[in-house]
mmCIF file of C-alpha atoms in Angstrom:
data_model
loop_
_atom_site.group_PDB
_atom_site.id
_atom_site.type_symbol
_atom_site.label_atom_id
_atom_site.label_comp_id
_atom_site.label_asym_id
_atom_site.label_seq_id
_atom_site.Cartn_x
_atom_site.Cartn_y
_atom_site.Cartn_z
ATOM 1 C CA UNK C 1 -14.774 -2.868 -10.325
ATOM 2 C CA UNK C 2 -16.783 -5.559 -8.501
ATOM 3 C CA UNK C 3 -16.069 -5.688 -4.941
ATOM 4 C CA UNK C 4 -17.635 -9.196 -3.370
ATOM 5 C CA UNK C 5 -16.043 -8.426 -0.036
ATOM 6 C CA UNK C 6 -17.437 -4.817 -0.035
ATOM 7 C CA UNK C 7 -21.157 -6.018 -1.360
ATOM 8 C CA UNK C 8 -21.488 -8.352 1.843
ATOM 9 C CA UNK C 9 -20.338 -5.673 4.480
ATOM 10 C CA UNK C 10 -22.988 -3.797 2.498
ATOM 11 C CA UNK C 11 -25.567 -6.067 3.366
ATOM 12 C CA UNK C 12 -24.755 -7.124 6.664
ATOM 13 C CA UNK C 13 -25.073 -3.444 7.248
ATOM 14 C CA UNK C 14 -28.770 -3.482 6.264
ATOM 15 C CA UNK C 15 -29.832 -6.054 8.692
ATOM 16 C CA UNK C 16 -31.872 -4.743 11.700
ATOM 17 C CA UNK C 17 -28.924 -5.952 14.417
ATOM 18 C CA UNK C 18 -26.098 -4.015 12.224
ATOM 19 C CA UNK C 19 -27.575 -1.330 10.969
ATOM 20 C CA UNK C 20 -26.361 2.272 12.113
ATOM 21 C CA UNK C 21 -29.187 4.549 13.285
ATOM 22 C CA UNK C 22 -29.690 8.319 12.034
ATOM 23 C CA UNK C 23 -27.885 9.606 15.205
ATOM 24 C CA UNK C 24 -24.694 7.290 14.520
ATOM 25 C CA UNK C 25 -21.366 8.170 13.808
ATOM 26 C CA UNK C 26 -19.392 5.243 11.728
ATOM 27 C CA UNK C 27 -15.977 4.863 11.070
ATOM 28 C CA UNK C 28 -14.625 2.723 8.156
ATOM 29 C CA UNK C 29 -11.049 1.493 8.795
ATOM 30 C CA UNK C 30 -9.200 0.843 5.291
ATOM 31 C CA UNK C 31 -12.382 1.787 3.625
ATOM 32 C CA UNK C 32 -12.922 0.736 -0.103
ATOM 33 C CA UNK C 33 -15.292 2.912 -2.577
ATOM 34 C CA UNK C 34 -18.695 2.137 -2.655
ATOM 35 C CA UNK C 35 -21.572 4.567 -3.960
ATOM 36 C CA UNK C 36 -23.617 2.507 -1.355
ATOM 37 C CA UNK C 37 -22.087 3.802 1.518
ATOM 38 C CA UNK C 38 -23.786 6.926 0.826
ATOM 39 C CA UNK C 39 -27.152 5.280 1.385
ATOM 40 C CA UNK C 40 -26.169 4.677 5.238
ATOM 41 C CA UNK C 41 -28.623 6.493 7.203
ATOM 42 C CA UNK C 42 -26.023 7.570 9.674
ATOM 43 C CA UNK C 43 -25.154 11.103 11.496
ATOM 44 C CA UNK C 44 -21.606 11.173 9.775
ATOM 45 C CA UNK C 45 -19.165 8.432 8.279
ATOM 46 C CA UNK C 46 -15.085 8.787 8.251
ATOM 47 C CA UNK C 47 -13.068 7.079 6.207
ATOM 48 C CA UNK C 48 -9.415 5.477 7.177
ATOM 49 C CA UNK C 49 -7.497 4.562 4.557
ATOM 50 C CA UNK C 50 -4.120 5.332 4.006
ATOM 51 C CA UNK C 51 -3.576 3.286 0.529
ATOM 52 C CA UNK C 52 -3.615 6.608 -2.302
ATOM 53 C CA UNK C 53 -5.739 5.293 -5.126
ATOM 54 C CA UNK C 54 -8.324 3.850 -2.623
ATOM 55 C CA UNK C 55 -7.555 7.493 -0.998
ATOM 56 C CA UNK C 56 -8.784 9.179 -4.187
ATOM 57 C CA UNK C 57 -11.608 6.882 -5.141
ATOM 58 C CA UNK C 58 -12.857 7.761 -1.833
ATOM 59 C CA UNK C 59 -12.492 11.387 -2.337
ATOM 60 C CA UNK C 60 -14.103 11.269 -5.653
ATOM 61 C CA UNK C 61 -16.734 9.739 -4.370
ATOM 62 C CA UNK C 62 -17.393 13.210 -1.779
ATOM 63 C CA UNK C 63 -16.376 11.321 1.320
ATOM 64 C CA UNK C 64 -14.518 12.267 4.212
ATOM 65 C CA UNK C 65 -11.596 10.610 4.518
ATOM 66 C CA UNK C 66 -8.123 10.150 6.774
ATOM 67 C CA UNK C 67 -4.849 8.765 6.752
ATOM 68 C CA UNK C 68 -5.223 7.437 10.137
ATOM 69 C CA UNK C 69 -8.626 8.197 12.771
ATOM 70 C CA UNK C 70 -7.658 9.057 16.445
ATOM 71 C CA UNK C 71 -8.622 6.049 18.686
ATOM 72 C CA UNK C 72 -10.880 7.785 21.132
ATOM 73 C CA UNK C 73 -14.016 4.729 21.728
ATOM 74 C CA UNK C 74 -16.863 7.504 20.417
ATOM 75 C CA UNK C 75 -18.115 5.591 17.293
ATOM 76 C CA UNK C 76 -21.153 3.869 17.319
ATOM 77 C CA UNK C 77 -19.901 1.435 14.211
ATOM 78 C CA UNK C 78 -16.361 0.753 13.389
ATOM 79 C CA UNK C 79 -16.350 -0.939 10.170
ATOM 80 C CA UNK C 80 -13.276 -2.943 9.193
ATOM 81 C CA UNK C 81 -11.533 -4.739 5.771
ATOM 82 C CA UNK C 82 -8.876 -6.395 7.045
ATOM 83 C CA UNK C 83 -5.481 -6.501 4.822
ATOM 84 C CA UNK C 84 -3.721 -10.129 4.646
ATOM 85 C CA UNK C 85 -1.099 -9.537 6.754
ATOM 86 C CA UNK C 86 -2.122 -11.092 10.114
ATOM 87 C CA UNK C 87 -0.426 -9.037 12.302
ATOM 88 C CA UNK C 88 -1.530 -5.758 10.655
ATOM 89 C CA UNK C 89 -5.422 -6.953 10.617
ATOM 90 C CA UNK C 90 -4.687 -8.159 14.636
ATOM 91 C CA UNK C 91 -4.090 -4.570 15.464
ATOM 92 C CA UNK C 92 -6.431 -2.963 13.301
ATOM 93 C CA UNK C 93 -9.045 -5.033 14.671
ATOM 94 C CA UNK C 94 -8.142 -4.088 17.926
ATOM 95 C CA UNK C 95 -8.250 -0.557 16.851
ATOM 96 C CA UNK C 96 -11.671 -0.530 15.930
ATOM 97 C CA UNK C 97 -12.653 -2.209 19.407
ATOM 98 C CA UNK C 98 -11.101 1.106 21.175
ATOM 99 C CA UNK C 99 -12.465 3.083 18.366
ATOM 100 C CA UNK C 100 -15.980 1.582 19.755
ATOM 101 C CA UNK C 101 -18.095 3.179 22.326
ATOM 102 C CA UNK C 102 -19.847 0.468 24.556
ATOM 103 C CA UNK C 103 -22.488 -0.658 23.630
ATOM 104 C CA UNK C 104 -21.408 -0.208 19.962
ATOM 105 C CA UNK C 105 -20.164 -2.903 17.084
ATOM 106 C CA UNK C 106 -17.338 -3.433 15.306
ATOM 107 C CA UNK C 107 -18.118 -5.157 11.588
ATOM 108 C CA UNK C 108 -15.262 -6.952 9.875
ATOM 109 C CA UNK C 109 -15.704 -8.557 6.374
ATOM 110 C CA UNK C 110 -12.971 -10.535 4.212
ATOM 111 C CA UNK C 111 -13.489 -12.783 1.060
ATOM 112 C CA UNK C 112 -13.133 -16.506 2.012
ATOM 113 C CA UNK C 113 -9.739 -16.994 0.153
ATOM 114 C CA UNK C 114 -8.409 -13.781 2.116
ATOM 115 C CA UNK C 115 -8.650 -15.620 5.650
ATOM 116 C CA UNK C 116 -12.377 -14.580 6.301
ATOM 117 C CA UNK C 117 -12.697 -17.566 9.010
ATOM 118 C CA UNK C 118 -9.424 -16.272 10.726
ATOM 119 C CA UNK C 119 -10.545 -12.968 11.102
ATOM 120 C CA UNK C 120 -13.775 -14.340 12.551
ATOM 121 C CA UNK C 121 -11.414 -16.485 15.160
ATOM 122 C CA UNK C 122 -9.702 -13.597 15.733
ATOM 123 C CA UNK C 123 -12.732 -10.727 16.436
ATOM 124 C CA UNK C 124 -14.260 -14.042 18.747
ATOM 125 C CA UNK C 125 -11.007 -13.967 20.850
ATOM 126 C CA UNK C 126 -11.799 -10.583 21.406
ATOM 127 C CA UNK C 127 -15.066 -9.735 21.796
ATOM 128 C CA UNK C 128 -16.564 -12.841 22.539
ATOM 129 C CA UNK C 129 -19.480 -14.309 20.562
ATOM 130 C CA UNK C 130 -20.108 -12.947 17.070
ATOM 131 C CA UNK C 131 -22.544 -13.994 14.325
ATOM 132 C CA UNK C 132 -22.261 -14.014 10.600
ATOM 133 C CA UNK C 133 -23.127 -13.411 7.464
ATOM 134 C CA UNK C 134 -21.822 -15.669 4.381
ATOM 135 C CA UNK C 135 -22.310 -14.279 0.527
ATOM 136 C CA UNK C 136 -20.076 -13.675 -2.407
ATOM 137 C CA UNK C 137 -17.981 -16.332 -0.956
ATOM 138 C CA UNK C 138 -16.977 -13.961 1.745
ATOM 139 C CA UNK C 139 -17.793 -13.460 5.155
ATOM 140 C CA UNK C 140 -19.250 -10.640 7.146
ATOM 141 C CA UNK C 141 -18.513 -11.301 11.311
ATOM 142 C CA UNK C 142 -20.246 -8.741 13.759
ATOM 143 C CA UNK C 143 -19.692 -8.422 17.345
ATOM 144 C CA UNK C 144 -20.927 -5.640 20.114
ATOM 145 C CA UNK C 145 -18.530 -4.127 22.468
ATOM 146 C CA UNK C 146 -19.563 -4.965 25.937
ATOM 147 C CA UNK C 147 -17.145 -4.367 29.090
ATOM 148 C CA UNK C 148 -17.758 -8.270 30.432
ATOM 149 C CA UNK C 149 -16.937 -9.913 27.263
ATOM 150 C CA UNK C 150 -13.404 -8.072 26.029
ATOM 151 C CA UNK C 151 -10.265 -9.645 26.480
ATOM 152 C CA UNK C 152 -8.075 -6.484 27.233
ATOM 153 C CA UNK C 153 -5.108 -8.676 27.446
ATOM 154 C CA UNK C 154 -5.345 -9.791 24.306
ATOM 155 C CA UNK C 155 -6.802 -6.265 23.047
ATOM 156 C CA UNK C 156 -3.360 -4.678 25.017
ATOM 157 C CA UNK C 157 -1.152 -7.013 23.095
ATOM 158 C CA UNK C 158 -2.855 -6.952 19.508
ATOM 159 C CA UNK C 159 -3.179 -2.836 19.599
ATOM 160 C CA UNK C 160 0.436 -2.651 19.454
ATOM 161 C CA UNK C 161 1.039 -5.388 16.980
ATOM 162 C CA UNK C 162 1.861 -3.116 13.916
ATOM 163 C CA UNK C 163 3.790 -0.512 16.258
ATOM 164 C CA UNK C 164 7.083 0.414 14.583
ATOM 165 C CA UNK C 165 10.087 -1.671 15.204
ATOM 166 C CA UNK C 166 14.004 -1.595 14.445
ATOM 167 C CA UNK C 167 14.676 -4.233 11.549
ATOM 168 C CA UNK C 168 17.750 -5.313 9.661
ATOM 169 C CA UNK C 169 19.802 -5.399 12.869
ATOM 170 C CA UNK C 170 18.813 -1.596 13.294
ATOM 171 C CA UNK C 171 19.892 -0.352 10.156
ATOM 172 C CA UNK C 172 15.780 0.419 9.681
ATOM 173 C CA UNK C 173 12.438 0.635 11.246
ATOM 174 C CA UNK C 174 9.817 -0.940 9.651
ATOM 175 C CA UNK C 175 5.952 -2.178 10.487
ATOM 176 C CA UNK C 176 3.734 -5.043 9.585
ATOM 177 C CA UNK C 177 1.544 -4.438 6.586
ATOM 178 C CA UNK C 178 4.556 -2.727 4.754
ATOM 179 C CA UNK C 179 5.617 -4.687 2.017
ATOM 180 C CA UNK C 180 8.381 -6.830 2.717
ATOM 181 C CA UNK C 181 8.683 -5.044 5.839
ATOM 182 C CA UNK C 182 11.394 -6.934 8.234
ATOM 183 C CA UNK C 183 13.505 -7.936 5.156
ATOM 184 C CA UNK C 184 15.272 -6.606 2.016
ATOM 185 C CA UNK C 185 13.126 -8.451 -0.948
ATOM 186 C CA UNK C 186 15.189 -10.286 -3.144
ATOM 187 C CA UNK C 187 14.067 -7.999 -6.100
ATOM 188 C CA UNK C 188 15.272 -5.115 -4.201
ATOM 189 C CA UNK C 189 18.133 -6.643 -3.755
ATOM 190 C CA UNK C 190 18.778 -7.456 -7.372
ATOM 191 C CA UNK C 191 18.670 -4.154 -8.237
ATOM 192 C CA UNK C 192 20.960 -2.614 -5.178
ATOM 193 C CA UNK C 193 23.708 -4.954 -6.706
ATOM 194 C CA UNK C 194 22.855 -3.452 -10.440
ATOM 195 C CA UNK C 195 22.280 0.179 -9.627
ATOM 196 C CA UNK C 196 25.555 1.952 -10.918
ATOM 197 C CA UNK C 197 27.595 4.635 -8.728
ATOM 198 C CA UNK C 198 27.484 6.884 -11.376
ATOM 199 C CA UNK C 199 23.437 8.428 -10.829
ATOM 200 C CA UNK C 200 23.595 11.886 -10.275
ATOM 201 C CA UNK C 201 21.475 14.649 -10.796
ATOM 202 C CA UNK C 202 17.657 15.088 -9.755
ATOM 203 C CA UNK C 203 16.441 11.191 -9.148
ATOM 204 C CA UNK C 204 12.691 9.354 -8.251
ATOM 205 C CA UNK C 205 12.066 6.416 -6.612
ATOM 206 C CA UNK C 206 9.069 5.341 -7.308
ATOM 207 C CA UNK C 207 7.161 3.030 -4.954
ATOM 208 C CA UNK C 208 9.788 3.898 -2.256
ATOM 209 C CA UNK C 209 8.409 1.416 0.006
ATOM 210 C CA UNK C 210 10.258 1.685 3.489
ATOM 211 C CA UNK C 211 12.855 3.358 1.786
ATOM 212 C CA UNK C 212 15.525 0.534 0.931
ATOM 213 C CA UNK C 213 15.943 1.273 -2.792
ATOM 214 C CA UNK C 214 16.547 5.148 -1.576
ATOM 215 C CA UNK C 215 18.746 5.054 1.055
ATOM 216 C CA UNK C 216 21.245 1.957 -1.616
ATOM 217 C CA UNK C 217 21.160 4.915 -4.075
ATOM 218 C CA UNK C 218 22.153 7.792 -1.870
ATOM 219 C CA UNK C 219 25.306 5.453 -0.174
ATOM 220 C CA UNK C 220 26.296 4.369 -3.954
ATOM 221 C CA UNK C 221 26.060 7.517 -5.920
ATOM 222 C CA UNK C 222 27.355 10.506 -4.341
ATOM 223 C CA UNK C 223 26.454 12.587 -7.036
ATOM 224 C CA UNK C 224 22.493 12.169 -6.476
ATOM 225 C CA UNK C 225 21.491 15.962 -5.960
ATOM 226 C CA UNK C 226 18.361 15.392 -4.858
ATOM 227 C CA UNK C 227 15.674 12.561 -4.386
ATOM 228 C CA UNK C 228 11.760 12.182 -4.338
ATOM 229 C CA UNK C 229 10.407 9.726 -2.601
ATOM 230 C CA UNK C 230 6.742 8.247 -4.127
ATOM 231 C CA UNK C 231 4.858 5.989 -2.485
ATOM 232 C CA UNK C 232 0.785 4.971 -2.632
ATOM 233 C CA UNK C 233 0.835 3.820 1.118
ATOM 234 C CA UNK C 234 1.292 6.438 3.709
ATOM 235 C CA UNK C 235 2.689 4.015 6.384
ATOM 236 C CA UNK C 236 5.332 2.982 4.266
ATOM 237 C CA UNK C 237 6.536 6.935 3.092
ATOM 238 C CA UNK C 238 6.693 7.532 6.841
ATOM 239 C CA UNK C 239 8.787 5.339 7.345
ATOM 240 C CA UNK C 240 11.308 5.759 4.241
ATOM 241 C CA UNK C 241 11.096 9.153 5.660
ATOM 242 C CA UNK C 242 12.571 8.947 9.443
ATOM 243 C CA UNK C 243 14.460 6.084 7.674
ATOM 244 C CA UNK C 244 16.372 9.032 5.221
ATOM 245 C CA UNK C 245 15.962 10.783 7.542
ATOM 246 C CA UNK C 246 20.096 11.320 8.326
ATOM 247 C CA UNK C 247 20.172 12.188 4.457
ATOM 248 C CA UNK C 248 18.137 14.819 4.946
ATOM 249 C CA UNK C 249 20.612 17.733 5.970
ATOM 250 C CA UNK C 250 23.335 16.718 3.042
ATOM 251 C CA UNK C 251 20.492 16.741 0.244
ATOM 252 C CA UNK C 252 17.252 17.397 -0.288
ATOM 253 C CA UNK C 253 14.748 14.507 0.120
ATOM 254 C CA UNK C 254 10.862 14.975 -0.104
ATOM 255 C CA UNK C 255 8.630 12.321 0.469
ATOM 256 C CA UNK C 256 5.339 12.452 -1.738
ATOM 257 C CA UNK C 257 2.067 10.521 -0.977
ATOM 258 C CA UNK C 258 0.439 9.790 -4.469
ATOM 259 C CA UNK C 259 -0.773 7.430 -6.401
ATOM 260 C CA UNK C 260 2.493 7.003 -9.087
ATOM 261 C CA UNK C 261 0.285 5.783 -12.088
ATOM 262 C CA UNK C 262 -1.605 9.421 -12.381
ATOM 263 C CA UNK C 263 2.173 10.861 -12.917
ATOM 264 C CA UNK C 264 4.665 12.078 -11.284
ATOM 265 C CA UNK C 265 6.709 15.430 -10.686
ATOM 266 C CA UNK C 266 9.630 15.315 -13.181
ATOM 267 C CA UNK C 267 11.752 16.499 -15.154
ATOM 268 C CA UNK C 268 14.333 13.893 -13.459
ATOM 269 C CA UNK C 269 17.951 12.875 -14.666
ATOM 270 C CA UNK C 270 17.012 9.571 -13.033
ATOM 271 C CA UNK C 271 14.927 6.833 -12.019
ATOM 272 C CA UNK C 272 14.837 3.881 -9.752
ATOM 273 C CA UNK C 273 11.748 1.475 -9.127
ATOM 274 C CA UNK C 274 10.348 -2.042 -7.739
ATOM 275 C CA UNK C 275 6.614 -1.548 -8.580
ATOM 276 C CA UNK C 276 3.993 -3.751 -6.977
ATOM 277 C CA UNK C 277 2.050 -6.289 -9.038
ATOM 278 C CA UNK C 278 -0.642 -6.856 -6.678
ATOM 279 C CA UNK C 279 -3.485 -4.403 -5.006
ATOM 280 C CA UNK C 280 -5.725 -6.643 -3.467
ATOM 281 C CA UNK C 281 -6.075 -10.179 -3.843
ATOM 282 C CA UNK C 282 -3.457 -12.625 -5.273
ATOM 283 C CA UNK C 283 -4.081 -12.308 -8.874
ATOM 284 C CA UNK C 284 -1.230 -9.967 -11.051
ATOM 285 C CA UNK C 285 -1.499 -6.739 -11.001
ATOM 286 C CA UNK C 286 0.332 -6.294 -14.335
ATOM 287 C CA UNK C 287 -1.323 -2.813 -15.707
ATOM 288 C CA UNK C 288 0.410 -1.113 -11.972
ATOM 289 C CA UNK C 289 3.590 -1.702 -13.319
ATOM 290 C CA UNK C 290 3.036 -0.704 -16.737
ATOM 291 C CA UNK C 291 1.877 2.640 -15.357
ATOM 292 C CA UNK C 292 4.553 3.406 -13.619
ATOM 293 C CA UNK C 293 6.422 2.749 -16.498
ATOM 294 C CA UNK C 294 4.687 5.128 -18.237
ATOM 295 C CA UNK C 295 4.934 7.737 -15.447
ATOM 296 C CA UNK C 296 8.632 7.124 -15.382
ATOM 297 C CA UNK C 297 9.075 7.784 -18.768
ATOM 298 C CA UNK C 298 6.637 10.842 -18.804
ATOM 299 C CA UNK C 299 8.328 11.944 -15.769
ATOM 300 C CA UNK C 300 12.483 11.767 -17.242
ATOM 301 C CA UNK C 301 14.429 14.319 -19.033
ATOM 302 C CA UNK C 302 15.293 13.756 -22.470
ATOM 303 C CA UNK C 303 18.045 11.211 -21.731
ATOM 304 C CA UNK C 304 17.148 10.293 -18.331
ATOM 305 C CA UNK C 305 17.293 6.854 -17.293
ATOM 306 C CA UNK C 306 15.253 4.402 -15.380
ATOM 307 C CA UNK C 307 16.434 1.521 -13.644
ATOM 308 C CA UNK C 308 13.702 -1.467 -12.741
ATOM 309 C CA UNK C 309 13.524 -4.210 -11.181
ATOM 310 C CA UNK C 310 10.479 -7.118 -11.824
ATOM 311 C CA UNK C 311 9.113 -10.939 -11.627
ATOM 312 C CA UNK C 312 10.767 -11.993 -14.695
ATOM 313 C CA UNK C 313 7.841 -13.268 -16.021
ATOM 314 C CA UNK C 314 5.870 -10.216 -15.664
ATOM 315 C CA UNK C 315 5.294 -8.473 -19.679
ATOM 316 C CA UNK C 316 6.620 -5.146 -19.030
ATOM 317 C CA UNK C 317 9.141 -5.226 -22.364
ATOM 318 C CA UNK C 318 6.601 -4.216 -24.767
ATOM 319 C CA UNK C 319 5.236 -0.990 -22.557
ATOM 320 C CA UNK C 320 9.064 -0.310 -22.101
ATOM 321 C CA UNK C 321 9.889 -0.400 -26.066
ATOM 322 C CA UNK C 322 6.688 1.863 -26.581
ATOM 323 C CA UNK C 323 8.015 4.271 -23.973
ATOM 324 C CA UNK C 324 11.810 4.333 -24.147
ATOM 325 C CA UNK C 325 14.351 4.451 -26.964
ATOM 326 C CA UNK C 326 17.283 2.017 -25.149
ATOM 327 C CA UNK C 327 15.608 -0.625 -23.559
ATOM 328 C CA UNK C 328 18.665 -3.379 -21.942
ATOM 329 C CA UNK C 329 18.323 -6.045 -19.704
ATOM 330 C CA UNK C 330 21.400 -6.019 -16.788
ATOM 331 C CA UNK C 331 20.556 -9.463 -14.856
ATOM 332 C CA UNK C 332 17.952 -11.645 -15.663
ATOM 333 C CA UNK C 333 18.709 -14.178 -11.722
ATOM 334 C CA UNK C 334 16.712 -15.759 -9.350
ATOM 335 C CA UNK C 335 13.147 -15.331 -10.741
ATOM 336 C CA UNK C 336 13.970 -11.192 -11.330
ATOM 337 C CA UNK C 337 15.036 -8.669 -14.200
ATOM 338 C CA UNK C 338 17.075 -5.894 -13.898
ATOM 339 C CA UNK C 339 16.467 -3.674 -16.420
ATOM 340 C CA UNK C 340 17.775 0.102 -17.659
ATOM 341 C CA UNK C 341 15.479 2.232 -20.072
ATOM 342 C CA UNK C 342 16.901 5.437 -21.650
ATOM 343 C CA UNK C 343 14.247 7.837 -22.324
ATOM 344 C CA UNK C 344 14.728 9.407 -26.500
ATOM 345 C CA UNK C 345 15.615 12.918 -26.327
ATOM 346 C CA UNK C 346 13.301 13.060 -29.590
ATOM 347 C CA UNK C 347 10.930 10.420 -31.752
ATOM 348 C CA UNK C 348 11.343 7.010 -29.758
ATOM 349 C CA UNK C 349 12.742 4.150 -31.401
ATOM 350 C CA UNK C 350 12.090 0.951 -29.416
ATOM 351 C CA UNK C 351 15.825 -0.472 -29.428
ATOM 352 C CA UNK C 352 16.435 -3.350 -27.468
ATOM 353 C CA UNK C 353 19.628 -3.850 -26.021
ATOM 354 C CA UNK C 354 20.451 -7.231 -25.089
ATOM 355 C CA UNK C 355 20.309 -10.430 -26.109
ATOM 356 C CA UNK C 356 18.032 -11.219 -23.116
ATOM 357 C CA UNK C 357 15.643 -8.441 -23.255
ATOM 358 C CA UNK C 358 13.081 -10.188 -25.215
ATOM 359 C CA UNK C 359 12.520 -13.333 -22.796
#
């Protein structure tokens, strides 16, 4: 898939000022799959990324790669694609500055629609002055790391920007980046207020995100056996996980880092999910959810049910008639369906239950 942003860090990376040298170490900091990063002539490149699917497109690809890189200021180049939350990229950017050795450069890159002129603002305030590179209708912003020219008071405060924090009046802890991560989304919500008492037996939740869907299901249904927690982004499953983490002695709770679409590790009796429409960028995202519908079904019992919750005006019906035998819509408020699939214990026969199910 055709990666503007990534193309112009790729070139700015071939100009004589950016370019790593065949001693170099590099770091990439929520690195993105490229066949041309192999062309680097660099000592040894590490990927960050913590995301799954950009995970295994990474790994595919024969690269080295982590959840998170120790800070320790020993690489030459820290390379950076910032996210869109600005508090996350803040601290990420200053992350790569005390990933830097002196003397090294930090390389940021965004698409122009994704706040690339913020992110230049923002590596300026630290490091002082930066130059460009403008192509694809994104923007590539360089800087060196030089002692005179850092503002460590604004590097102190930025660093701990996306530190974890109590949220919901202490009920959770959350951090920027996470999605809806100082709030319960109204989708979520939705679907707390649909979700019967009555689940028992081996459950999912599938895109776990901080863990609010979870921890609803485990108060509400105290016949839940067990529960597997799947989420793509390993910030948020950390933080479901110390936020279940109470649950943990009464039941067992195991938190898996995957990418949900390439399956998941049924048989269950039940499942619940909010699945994410968007990866990068703003546009829908609308083949995620159906694979996770698919993975739900693939991943039930004969019988099993799935509860989901979803932008009503997202096209999810058809995958869920082609997957499920009961297909019936519980709320259709607010912009969001709740909806319950029953999985066919033998051929499936696309029933629709509700007069609603078809909008």
């Amino acid at each position: 898939m055709h990666d503007p942003a990534l193309d112009t860090l790729m070139l700015a990376l071939e100009l004589e000022a950016v370019a790593p040298g065949e001693d170099h170490t590099v770091a990439f900091f929520r690195a993105r799959a490229d066949r041309a990063l192999a062309q680097m002539n660099c000592k040894s490149l590490i990927c960050e990324q913590s995301f799954a699917p950009e995970r295994d497109r990474l790994v595919a690809m024969g690269y080295t790669v982590d959840a998170e890189i120790p800070v320790r200021e020993t690489f030459d180049r820290v390379l950076v694609m910032p996210t869109r939350q600005r508090q996350e990229t803040r601290a990420e950017l200053a992350r790569a500055v005390l990933a830097t050795r002196e003397g090294g450069i930090v390389v940021a890159c965004a698409a122009n629609s994704e706040g690339a002129k913020t992110v230049e603002a923002d590596l300026k305030a630290l490091l002082g002055p930066v130059d460009t590179l403008i192509k694809n209708k994104c923007r590539a912003i360089w800087a060196p790391k030089l002692a005179d020219s850092i503002n460590q008071d604004l590097l102190t405060a930025w660093a701990a920007l996306d530190e974890k924090r109590e949220v919901l009046d202490g009920a959770f802890v959350s951090r920027p980046g996470v999605f809806a991560w100082d709030r319960v989304d109204p989708a979520s919500a939705l679907l707390i207020e649909h979700m019967p008492n009555t689940l028992a037996g081996r459950g999912a939740d599938l895109g776990c995100g901080f863990g609010v869907l979870s921890r609803a299901a485990l108060e509400k249904a105290p016949k839940i056996a067990s529960l597997d927690l799947y989420e793509a982004e390993r910030r948020a499953l950390d933080l479901a996980e110390e936020n279940l983490a109470s649950w943990k002695g009464k039941k067992p709770l195991v938190g898996i880092w995957s990418d949900v679409t390439k399956g998941v590790d049924g048989p269950y009796d039940f499942i619940i999910m909010n699945p994410p429409f968007h990866q990068s960028g703003k546009a829908d995202r609308t083949d995620v959810g159906q694979g996770f519908i698919r993975a739900a079904s693939s991943g039930l019992r004969g019988g099993g049910q799935l509860f989901l919750v979803a932008n009503r005006h997202l096209p999810y019906e058809q995958t869920l008639r082609e997957t499920f035998k009961v297909v019936e819509m519980l709320a259709d408020e607010g912009g969001y369906k709740v909806i319950r699939a029953i999985k066919a214990t033998g051929k499936i026969t696309g029933q629709v239950l509700s007069k609603t199910a078809g909008k």
